[in-house]
Each structure stands twice: as C-alpha cells, then as structure tokens.
Coordinates of N, CA and C in Angstrom, one line a residue:
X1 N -31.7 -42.3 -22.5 CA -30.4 -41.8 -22.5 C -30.4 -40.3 -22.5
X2 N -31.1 -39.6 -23.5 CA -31.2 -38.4 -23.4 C -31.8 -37.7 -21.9
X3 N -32.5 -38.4 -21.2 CA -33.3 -37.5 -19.8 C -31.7 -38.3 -18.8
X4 N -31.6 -39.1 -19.3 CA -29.8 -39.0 -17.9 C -28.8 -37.6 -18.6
X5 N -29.0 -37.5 -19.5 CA -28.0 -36.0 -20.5 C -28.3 -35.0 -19.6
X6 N -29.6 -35.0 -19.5 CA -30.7 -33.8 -19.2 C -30.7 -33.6 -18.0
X7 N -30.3 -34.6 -17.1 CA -30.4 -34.4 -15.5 C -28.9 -33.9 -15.2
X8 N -27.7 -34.9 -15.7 CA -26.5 -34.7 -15.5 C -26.1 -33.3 -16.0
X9 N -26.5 -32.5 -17.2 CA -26.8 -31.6 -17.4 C -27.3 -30.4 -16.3
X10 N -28.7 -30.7 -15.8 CA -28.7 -30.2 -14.8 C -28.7 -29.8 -13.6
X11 N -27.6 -30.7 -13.3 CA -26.8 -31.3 -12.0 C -25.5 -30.2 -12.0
X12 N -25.1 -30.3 -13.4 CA -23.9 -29.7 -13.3 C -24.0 -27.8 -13.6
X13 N -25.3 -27.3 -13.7 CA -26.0 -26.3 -13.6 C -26.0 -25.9 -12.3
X14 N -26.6 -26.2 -11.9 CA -27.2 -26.0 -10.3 C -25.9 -26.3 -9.6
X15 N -25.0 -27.2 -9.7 CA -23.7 -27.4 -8.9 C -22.7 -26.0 -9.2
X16 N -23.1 -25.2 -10.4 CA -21.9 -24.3 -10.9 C -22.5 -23.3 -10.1
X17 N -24.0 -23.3 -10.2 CA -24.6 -21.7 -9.9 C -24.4 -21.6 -8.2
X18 N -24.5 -22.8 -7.7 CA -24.3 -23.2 -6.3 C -22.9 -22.7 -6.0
X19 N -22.1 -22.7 -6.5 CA -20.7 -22.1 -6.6 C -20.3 -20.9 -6.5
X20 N -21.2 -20.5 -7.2 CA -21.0 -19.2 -7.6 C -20.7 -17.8 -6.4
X21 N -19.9 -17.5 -6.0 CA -19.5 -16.5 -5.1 C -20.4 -15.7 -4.8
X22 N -20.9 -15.4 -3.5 CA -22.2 -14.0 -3.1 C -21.2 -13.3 -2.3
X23 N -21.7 -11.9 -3.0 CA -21.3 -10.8 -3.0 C -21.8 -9.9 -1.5
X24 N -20.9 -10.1 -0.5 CA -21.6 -9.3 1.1 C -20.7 -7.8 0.6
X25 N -21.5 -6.7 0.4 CA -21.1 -5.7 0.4 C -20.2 -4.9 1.8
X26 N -21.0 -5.2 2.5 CA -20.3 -4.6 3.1 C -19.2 -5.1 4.3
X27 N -18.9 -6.9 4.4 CA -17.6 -7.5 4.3 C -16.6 -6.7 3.0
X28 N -17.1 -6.6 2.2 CA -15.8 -6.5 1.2 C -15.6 -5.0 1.7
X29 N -16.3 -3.9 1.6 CA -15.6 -2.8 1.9 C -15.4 -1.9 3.5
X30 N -16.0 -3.5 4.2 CA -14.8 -2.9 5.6 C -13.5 -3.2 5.5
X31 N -12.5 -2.3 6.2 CA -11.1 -2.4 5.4 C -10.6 -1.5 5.0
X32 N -9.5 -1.9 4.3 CA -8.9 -1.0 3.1 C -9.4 -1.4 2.1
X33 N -9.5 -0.8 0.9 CA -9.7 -1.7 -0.6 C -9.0 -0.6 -1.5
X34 N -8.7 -1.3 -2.8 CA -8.2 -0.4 -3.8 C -8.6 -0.1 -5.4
X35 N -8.4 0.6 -5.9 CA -9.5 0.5 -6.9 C -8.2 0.7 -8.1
X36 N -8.2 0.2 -9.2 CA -7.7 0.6 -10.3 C -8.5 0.5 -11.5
X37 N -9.0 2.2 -12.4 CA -9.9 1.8 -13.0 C -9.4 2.8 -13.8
X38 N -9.7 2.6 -15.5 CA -9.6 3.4 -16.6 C -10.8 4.6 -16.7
X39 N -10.8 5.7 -17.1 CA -11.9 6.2 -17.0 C -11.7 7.3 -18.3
X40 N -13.0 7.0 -19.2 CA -12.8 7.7 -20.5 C -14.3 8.7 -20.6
X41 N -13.6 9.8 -20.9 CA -14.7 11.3 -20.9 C -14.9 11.4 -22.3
X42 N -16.3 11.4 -22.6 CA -16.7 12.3 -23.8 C -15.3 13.3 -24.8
X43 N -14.9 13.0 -26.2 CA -14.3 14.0 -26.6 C -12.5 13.8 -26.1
X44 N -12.3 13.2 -24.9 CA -11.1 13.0 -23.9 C -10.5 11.2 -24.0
X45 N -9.3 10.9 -24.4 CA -8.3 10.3 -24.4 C -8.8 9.5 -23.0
X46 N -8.6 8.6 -22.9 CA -9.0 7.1 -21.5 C -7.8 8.3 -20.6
X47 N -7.7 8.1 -19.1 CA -6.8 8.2 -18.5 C -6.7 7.6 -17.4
X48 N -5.9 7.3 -16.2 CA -5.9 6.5 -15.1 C -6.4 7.2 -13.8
X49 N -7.5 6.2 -13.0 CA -8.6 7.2 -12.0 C -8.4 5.6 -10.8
X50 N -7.4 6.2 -9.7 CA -7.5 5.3 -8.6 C -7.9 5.7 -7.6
X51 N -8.5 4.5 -6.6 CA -9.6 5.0 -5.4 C -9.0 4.2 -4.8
X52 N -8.6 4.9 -3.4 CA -7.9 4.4 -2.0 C -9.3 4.3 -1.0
X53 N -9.6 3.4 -0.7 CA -11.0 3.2 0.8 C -10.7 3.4 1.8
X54 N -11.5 3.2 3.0 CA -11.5 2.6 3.9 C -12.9 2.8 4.5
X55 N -13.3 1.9 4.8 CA -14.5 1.6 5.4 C -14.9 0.9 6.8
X56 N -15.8 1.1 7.1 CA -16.7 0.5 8.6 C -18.1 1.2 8.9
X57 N -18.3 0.7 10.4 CA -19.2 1.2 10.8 C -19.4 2.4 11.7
X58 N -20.1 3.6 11.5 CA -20.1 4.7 12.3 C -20.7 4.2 13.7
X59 N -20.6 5.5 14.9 CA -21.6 5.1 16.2 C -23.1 5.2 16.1
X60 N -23.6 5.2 14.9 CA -24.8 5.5 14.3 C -25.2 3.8 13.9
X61 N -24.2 2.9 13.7 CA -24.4 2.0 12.9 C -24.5 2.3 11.4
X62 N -24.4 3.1 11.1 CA -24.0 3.6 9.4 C -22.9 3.1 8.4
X63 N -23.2 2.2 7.6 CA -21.9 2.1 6.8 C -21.0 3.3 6.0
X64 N -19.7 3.7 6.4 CA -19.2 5.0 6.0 C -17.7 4.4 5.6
X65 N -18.1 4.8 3.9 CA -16.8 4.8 3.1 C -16.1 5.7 3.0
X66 N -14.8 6.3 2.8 CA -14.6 7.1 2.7 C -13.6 7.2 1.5
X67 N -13.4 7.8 0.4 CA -12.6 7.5 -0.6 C -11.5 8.6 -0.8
X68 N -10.3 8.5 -1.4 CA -8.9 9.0 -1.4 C -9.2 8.7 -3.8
X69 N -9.6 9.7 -4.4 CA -9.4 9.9 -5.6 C -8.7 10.7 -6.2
X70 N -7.8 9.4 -6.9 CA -6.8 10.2 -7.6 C -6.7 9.7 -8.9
X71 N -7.8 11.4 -9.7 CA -7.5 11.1 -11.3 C -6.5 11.6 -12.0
X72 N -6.0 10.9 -12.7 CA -4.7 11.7 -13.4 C -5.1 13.3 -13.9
X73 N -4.3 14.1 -13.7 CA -4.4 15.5 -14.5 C -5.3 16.2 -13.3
X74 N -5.8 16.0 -12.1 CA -6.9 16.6 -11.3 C -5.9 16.2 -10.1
X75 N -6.0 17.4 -9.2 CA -6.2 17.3 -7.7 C -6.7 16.2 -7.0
X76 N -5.7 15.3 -5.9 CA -6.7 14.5 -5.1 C -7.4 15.2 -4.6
X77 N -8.4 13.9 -4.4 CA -9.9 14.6 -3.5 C -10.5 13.3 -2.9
X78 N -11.2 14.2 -1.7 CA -12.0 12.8 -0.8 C -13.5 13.1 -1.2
X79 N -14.1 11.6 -1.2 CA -15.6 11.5 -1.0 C -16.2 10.9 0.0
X80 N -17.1 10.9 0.9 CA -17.5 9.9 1.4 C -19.0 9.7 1.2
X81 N -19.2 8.2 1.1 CA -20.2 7.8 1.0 C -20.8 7.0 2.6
X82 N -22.1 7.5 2.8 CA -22.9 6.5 4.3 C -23.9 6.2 3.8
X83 N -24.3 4.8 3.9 CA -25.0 3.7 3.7 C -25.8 3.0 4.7
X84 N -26.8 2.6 4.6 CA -27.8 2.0 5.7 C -28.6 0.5 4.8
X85 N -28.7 -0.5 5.5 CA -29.7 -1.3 4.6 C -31.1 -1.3 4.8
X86 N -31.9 -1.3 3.8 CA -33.0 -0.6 3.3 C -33.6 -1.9 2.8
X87 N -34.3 -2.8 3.6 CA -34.7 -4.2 2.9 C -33.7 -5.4 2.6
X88 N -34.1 -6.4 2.2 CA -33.2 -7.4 1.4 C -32.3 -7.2 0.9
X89 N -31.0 -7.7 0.9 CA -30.4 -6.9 -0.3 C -30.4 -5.6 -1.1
X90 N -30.6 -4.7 0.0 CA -30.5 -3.3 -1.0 C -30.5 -2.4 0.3
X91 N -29.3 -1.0 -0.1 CA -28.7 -0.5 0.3 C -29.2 1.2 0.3
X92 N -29.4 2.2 1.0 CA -29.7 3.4 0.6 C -28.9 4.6 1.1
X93 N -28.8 5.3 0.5 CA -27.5 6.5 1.4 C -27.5 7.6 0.5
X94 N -26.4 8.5 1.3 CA -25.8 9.7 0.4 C -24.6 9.1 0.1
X95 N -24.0 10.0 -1.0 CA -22.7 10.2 -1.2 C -22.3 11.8 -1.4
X96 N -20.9 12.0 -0.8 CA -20.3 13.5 -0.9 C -20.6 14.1 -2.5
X97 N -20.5 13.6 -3.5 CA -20.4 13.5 -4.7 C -21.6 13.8 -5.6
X98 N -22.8 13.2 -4.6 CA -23.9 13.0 -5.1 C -25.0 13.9 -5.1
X99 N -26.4 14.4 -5.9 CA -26.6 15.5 -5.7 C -28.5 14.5 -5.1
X100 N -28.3 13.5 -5.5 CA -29.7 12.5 -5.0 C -29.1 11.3 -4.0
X101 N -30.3 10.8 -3.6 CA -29.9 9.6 -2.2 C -29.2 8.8 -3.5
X102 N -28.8 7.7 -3.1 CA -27.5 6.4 -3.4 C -28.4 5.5 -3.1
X103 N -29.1 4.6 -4.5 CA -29.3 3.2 -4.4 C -29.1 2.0 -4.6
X104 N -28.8 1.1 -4.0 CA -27.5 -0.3 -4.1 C -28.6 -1.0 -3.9
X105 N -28.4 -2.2 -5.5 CA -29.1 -3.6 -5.1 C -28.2 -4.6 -5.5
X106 N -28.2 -5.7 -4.4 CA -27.4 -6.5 -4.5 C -27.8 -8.1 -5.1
X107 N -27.7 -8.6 -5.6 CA -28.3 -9.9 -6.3 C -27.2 -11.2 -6.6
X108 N -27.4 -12.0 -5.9 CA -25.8 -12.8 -6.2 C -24.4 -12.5 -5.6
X109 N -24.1 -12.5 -7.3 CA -22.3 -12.1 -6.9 C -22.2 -10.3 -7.8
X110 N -23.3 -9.7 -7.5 CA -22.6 -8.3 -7.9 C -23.7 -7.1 -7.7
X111 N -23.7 -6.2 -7.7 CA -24.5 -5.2 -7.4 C -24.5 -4.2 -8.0
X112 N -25.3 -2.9 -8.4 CA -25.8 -1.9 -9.0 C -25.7 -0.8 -8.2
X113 N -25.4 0.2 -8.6 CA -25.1 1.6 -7.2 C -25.8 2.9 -8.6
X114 N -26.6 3.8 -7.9 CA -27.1 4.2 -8.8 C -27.3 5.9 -8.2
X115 N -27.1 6.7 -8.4 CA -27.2 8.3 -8.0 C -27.1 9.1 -9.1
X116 N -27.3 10.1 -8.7 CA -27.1 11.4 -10.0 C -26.0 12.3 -9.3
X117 N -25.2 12.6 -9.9 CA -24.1 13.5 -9.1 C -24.1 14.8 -8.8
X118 N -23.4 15.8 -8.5 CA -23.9 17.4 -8.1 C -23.0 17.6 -9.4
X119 N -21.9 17.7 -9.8 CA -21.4 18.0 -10.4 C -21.4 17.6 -12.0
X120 N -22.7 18.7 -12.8 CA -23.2 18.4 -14.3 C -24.5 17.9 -14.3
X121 N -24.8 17.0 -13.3 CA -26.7 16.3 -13.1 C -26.3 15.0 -13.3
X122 N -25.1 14.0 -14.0 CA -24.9 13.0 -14.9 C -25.8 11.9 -14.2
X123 N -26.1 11.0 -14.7 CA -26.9 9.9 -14.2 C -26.1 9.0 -14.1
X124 N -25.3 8.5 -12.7 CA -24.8 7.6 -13.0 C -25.3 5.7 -12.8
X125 N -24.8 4.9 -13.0 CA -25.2 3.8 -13.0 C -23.7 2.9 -12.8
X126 N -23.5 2.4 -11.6 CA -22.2 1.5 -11.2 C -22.6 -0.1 -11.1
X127 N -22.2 -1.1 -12.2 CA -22.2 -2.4 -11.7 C -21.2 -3.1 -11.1
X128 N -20.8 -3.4 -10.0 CA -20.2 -4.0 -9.3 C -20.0 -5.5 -9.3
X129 N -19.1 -6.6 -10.0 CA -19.3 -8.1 -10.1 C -18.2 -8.4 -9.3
X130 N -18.7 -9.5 -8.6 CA -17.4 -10.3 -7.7 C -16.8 -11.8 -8.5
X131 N -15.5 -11.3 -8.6 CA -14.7 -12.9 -9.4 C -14.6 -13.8 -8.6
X132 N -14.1 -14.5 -9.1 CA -13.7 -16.5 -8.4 C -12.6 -15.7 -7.8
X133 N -11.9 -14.7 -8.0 CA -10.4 -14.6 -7.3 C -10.9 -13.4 -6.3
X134 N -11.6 -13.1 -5.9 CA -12.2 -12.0 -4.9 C -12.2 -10.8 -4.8
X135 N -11.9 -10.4 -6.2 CA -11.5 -8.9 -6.7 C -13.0 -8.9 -7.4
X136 N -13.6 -7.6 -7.3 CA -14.6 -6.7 -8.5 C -14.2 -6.2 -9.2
X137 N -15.3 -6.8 -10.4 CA -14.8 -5.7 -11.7 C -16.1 -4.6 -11.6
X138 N -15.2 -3.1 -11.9 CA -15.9 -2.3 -11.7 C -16.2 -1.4 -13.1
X139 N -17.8 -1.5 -13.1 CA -18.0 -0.9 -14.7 C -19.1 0.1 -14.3
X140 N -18.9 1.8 -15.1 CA -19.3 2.8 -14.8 C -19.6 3.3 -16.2
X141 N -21.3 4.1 -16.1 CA -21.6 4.4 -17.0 C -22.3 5.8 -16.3
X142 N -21.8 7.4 -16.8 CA -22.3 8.3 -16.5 C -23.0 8.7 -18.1
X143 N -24.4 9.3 -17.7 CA -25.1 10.0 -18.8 C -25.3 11.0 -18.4
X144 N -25.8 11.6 -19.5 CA -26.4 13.1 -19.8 C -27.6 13.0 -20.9
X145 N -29.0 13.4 -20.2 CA -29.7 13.6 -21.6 C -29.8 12.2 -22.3
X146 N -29.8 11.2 -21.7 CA -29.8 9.7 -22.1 C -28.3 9.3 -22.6
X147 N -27.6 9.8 -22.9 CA -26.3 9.8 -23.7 C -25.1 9.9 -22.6
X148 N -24.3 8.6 -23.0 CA -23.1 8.1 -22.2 C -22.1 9.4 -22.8
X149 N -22.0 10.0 -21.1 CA -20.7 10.6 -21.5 C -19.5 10.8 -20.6
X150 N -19.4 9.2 -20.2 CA -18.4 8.9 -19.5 C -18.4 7.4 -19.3
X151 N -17.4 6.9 -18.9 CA -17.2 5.0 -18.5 C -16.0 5.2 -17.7
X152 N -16.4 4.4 -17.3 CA -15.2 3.7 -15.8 C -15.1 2.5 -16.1
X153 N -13.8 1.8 -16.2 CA -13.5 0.4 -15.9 C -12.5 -0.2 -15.0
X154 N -12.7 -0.8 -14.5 CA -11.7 -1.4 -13.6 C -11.6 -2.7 -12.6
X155 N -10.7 -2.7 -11.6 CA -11.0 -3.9 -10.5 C -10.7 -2.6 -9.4
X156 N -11.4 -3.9 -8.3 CA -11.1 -3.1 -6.9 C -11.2 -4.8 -5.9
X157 N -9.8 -4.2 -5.0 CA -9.7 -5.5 -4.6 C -9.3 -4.9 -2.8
X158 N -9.4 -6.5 -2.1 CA -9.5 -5.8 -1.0 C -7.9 -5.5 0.1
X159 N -7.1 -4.8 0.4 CA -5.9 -4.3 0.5 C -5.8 -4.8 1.9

C-alpha cells in the first residue's frame, strides 16, 4: 500500500512539474510589455518605478529592448538593452544602464539577469519568474560592498 502512495505520489510530482510553464524570453519580450514595480532605496520611503517596452529583432539578428522608465520624483528616461544567445539557455549583452556585459540564465519558468550598472558600480542581480496567469514577478536586488542597497518588486506582463 505504501509503494502505490509513493508512486501516485510521484505521478502527481512529475505531472505538476510537467505543467509547469517555460519561460521563452524572448517570445515574452517581443511586443509591448509593462512593468509595475515598487522600488525601495537605502534610507528612502518605497516609491512607484514603471517600465514601458518594446522589443524585437534588429538587422543584426540582435534581440533589442528598449525601455520608457518612469520613476516617481525623476525624469523619464530611456534604456536600451541588446541581447544575443550565448549557449543553452543563456543570454549575453549590454545594457544602456550598464557599466559590464548583461548575463541571462534561463532555467524553467524564470531567469536571472545580472550586470553591474554605470551609475554608483551597484551589483545588480534580477530574478525573473513566470506565473500560471502569464505575467512575471519581477524581483531586484542592487548592492554595494556586498550590502543591499536597493529592491525592486513587481509584475510585468505582456501589453
């Protein structure tokens, strides 16, 4: 009785994980997409920081985002990020923003985006997860000197 527990068990394992939504980067950010995310600074009150997209492919074959940021209390501003794949599942590029190459690994249903920025050195580190409802939750962690001195939270869904 117990090894039918143990199979049914792991039947219904493997049937969930089988389920489970994979994450094509770059389907989701050709398009429009939109981002709504909280973003809280060292010392500084949370405030609201939204990201307008649009994405495709250059004549280069280059994946090229281009972003519309608008954090409360600041000036809009554009960034763009271009992207190439670089192996399996993983992605390499610049970004406008960034002061090192942009590394993206993708695994499942969510991905990792990783650069250091020009603006302070901060290290940042972006996890990217894709929901059952087809929106990412977007979770940002910038350091300094090993020490978080900033987070991002949010969704970004596709418009």
């Amino acid at each position: 009785m117990k090894t039918i527990a143990a199979l049914l068990a792991f039947g219904l394992a493997t049937t969930s994980a089988a389920a489970e939504p994979k994450l094509d980067m770059l389907a989701f950010f050709t398009g429009h997409t939109h981002a709504d995310n909280s973003i809280k600074i060292a010392l500084h009150a949370p405030h609201k920081l939204v990201v307008d997209s649009i994405g495709g492919r250059n004549k280069e074959g280059q994946f090229v985002l281009i972003d519309t940021v608008q954090e409360e209390g600041k000036p809009v501003r554009k960034r763009t990020w271009v992207m190439h794949p670089d192996g399996p599942n993983h992605f390499t590029g610049s970004l406008s923003d960034a002061s090192s190459p942009v590394d993206v690994t993708v695994g499942g249903n969510s991905a990792t985006i990783r650069y250091v920025m020009k603006e302070g050195g901060l290290k940042v580190e972006q996890d990217l997860q894709l929901r059952p409802d087809g929106t990412l939750s977007n979770h940002v962690i910038a350091k300094k000197f090993g020490m978080k001195f900033a987070q991002v939270d949010g969704t970004i869904r596709k418009d």
